[in-house]
Short mmCIF file of C-alpha atoms in Angstrom, two decimals:
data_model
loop_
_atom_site.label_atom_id
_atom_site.label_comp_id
_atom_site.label_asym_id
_atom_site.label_seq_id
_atom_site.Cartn_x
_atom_site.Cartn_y
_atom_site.Cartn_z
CA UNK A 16 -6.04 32.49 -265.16
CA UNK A 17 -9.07 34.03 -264.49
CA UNK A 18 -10.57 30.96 -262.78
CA UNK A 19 -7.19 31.05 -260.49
CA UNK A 20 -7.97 34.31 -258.90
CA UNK A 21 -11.28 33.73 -258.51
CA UNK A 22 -10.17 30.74 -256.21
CA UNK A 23 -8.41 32.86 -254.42
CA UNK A 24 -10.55 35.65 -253.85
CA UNK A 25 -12.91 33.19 -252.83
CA UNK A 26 -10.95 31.41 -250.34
CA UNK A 27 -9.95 34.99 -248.46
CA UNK A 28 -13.73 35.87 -247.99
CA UNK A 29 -14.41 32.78 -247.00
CA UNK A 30 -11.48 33.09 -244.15
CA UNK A 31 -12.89 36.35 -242.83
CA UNK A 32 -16.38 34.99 -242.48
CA UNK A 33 -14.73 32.04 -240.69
CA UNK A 34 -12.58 34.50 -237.96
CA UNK A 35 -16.27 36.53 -237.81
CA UNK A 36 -18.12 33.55 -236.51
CA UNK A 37 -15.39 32.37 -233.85
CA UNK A 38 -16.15 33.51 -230.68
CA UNK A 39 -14.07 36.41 -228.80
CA UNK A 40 -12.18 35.57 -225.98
CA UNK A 41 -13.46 36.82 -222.85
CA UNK A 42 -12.15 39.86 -221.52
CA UNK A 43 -9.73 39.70 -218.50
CA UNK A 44 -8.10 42.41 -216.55
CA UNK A 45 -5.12 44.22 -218.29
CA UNK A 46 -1.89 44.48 -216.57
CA UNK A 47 -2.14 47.63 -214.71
CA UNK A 48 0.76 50.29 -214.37
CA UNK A 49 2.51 49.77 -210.94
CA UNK A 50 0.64 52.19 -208.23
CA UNK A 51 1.81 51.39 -204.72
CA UNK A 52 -1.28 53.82 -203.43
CA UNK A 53 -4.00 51.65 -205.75
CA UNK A 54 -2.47 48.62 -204.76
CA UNK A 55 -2.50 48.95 -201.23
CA UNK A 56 -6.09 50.15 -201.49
CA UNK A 57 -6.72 47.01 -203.34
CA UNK A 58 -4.96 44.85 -201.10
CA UNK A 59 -7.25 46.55 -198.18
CA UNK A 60 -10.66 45.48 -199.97
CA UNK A 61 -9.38 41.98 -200.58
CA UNK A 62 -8.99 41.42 -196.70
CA UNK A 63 -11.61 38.57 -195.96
CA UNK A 64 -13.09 41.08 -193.16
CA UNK A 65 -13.78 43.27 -196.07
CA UNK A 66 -15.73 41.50 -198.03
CA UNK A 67 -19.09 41.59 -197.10
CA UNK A 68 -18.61 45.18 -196.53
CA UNK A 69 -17.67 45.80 -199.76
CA UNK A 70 -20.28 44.08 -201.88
CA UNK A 71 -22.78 46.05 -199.31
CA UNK A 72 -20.80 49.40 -201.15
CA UNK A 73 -21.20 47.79 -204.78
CA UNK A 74 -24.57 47.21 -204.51
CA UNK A 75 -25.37 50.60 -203.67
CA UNK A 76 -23.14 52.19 -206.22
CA UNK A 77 -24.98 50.41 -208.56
CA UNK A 78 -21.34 48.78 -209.63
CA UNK A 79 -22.80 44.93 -209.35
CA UNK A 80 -25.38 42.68 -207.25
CA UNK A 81 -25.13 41.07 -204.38
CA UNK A 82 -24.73 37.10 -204.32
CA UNK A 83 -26.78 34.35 -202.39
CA UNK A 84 -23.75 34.62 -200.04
CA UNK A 85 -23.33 38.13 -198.49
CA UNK A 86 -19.56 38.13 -199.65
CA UNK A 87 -20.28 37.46 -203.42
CA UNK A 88 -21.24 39.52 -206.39
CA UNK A 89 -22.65 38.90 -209.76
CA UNK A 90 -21.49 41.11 -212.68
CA UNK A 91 -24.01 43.45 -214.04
CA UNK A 92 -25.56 42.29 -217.40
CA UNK A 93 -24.27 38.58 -216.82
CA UNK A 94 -26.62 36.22 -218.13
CA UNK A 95 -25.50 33.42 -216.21
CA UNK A 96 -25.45 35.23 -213.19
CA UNK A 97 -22.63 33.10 -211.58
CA UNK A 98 -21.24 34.59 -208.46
CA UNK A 99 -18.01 35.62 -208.03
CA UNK A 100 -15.81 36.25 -205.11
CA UNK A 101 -14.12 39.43 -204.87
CA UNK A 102 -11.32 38.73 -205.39
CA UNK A 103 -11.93 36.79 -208.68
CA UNK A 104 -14.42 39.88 -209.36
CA UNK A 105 -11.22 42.02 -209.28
CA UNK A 106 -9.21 39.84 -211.72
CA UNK A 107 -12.29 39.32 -213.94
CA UNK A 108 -13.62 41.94 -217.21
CA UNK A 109 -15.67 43.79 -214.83
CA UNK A 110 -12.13 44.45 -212.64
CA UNK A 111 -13.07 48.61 -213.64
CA UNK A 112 -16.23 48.79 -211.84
CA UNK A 113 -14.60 46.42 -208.98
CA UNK A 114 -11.65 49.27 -208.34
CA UNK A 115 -14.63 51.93 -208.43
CA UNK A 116 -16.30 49.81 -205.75
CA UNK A 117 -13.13 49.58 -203.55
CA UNK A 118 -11.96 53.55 -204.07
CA UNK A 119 -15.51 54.17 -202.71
CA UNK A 120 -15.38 52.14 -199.99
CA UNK A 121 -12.11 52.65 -198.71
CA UNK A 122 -12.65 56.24 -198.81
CA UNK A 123 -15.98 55.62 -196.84
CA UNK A 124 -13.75 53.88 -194.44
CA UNK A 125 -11.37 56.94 -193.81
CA UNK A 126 -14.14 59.71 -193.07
CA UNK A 127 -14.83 60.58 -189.27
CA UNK A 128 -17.78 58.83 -187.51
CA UNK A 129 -20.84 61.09 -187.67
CA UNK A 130 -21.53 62.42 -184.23
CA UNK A 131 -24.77 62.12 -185.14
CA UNK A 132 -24.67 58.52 -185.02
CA UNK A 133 -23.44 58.33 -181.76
CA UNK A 134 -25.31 56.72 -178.92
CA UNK A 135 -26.96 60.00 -176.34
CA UNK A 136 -24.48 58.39 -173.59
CA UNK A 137 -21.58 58.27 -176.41
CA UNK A 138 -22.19 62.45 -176.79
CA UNK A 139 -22.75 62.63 -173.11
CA UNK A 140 -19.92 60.85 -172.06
CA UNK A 141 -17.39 62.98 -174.49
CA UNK A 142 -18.99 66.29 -172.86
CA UNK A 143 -17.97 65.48 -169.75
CA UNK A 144 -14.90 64.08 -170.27
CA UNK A 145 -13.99 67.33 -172.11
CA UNK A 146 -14.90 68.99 -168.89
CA UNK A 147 -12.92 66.70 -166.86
CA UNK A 148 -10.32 67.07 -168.90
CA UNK A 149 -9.93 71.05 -168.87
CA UNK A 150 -10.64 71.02 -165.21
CA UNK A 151 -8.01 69.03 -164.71
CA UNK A 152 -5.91 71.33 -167.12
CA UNK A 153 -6.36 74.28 -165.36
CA UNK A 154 -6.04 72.89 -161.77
CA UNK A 155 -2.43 71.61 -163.37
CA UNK A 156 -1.84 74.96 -164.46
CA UNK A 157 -2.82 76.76 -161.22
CA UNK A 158 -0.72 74.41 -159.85
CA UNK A 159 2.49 75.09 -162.06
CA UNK A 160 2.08 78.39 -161.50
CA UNK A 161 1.72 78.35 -157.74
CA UNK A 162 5.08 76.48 -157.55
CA UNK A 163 6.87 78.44 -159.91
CA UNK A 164 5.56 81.89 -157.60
CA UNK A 165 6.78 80.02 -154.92
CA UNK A 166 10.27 78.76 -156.19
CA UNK A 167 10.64 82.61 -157.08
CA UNK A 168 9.27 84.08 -153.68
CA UNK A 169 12.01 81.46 -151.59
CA UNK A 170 14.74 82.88 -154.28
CA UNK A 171 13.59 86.27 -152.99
CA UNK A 172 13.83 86.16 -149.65
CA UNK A 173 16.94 83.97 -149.51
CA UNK A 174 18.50 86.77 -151.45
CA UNK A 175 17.65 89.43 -149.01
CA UNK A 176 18.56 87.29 -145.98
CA UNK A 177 21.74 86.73 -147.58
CA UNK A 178 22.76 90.72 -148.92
CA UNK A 179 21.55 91.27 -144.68
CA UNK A 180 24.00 88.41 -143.81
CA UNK A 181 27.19 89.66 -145.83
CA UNK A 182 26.29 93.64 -144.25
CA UNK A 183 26.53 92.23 -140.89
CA UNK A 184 29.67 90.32 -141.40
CA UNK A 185 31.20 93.05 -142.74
CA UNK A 186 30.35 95.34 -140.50
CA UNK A 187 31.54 93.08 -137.79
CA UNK A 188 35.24 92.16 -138.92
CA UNK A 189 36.08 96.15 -139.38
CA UNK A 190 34.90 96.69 -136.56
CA UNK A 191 36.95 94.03 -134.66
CA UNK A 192 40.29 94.45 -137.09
CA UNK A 193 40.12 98.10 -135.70
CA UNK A 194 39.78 97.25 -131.90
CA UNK A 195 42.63 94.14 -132.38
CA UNK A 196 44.89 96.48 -134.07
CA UNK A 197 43.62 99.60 -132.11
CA UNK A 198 43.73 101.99 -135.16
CA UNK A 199 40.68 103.77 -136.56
CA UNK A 200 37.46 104.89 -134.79
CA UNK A 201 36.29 101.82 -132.57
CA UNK A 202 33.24 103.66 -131.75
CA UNK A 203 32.33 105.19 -134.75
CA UNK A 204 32.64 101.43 -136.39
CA UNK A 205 30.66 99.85 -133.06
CA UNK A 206 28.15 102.26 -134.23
CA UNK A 207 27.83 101.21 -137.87
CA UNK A 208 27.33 97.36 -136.41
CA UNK A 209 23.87 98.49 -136.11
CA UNK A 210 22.25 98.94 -139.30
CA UNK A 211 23.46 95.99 -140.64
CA UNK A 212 22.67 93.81 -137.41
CA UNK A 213 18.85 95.30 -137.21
CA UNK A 214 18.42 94.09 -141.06
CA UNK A 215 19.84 90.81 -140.76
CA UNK A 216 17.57 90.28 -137.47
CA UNK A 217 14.35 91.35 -139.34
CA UNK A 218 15.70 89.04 -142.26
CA UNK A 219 15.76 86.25 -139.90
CA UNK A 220 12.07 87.17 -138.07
CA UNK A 221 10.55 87.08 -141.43
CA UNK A 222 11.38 83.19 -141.77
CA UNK A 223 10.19 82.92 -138.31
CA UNK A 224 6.77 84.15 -139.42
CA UNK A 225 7.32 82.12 -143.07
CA UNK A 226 8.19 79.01 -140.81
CA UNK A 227 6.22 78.84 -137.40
CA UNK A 228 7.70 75.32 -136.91
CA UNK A 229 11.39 76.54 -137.41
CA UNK A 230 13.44 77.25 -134.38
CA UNK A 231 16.75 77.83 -136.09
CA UNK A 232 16.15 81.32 -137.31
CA UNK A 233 15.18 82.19 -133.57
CA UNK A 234 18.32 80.80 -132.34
CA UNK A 235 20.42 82.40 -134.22
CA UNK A 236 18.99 85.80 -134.21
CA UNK A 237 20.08 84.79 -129.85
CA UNK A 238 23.13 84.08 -130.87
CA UNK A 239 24.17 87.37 -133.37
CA UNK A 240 22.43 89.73 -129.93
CA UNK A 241 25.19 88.01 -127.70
CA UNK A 242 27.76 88.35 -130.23
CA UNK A 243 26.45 92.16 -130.89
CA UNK A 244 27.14 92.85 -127.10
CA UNK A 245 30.13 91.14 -126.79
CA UNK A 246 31.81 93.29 -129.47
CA UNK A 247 30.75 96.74 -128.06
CA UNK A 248 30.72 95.90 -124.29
CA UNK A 249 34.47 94.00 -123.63
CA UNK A 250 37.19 95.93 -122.52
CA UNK A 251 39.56 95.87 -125.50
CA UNK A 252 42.71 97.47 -123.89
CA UNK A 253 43.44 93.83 -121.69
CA UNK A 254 44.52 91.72 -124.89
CA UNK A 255 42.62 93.19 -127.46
CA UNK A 256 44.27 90.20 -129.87
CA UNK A 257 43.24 87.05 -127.81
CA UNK A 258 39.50 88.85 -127.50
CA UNK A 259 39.36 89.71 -131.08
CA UNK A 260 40.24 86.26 -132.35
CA UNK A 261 37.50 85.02 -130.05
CA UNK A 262 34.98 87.23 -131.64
CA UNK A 263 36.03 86.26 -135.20
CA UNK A 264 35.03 82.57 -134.94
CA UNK A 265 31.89 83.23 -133.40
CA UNK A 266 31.83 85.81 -136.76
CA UNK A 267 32.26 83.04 -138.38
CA UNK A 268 30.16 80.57 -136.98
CA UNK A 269 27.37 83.21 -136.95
CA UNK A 270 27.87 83.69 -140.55
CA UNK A 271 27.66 79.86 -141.30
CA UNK A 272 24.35 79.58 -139.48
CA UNK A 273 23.09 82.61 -142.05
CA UNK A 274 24.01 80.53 -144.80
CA UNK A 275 22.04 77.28 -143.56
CA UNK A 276 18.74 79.38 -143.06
CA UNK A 277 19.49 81.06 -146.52
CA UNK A 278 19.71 77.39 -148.32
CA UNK A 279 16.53 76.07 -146.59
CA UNK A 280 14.85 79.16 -147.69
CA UNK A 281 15.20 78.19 -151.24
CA UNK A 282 15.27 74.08 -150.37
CA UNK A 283 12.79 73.86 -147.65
CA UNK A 284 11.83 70.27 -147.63
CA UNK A 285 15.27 69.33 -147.76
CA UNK A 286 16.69 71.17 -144.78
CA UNK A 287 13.23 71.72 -143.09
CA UNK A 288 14.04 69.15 -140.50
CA UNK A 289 17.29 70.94 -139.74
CA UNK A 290 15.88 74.24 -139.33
CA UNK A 291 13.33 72.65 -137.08
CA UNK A 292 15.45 70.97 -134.48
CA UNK A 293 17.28 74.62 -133.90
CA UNK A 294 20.87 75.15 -133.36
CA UNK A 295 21.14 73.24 -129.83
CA UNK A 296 19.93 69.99 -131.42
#
């Protein structure tokens, strides 16, 4: 009995020393943890551009040498020194020090250039584009505001010409309902004509000295004097009716030249040629 399990025992020891002599197998990279942000940077140092540029970064890391070719490394502490490409480097034992190497690197690739580095004509040329630049900024924004003080100066003065157009007009058709109808103080009311015509007149000089080229202003401020006199210098009692309507659509007409000038005031280039050729073209 006693010989049996010595047998045995012996057999077991000499099974371990067995499995002790056999040699390991060699190491290989474990099947990492899915990490879309480690393997895209992986997939980034495998690109064939990559490389050389890479092995350049793991040499100077310290993380492997550099092969007889400038895209191949050898593993640190391999005896037989055989060169590996990088992207069996990556699948090999050594595949930790390989995603050291490419972390490094790609983050190398993301920093800013170093002005430093820059040619003097690199430096030189970004000055003075920067200067080009916000001269040409603030000659845009002179501009925008020059045309936006404009816009608002027209808006202005068509405003005024108007408010001095609709006075006028007013004035005007009292003054002839009374003298048609012969009730109410035809005097008094030829009277108060004149405020209102005086301010529509200087309304309409103003764009004479705001437009030198436009005649229109200039003939109508003709036309609105011979209406003026019509009004207080015809004898009203001889058909006051048939006079009166006469008067009205020059009112009228008057009043529809006002609002041309007032429109080109705030739309010059659009009615400019209008208000140049003048009321007899």
């Amino acid at each position: 009995m006693l010989w049996r399990v010595s047998r045995l025992t012996f057999a077991v020891l000499l099974g371990h020393g067995f499995l002790g002599i056999m040699p390991s197998p060699a190491p290989t990279a474990p099947t990492p943890t899915p990490d879309p942000f480690v393997d895209g940077r992986t997939l980034y140092c495998l690109k064939e551009e990559n490389a050389g540029p890479l092995v350049d970064a793991a040499e100077k890391l310290h993380l492997a040498e550099k092969g007889t070719h400038g895209d191949r490394v050898r593993i640190l502490g391999d005896k037989s020194r055989t060169e590996l490409t990088v992207e069996k480097w990556a699948r090999s034992g050594d595949w930790r020090r390989f995603q050291q190497a490419c972390a490094a690197f790609a983050a190398e690739q993301a920093l800013p250039d170093d002005p430093s580095d820059a040619s003097w004509w690199t430096r030189v040329s970004g000055v003075v584009t920067g200067a080009v630049l916000a001269f040409l900024g603030a000659i845009f924004g002179l501009g925008a505001t020059l045309v936006s003080t404009g816009k608002t100066e027209r808006r202005r003065a068509a405003d005024e010409l108007r408010k001095a157009a609709d006075g006028h007009y007013q004035a005007c058709r009292a003054c002839l309902e009374a003298l048609r109808d012969g009730k109410g103080d035809a005097l008094a009311l030829q009277a108060a004509m004149e405020a209102p015509f005086n301010s529509l007149t200087a309304q309409l000089r103003r764009c004479d000295e705001a437009h030198r080229r436009w005649r229109y202003p200039g003939d109508l401020r003709k036309v609105l004097g011979d209406l003026d006199e019509a009004i207080k210098t015809a004898n009203w009692t001889a058909d006051p009716k048939t006079k009166a309507a006469g008067r009205f659509a020059e009112l009228e007409t008057a009043r529809s030249h006002a609002q041309a000038v007032t429109h080109a005031l705030v739309h010059p280039w659009r009615a400019g040629h209008r208000m140049r050729k003048g009321l007899g073209a």
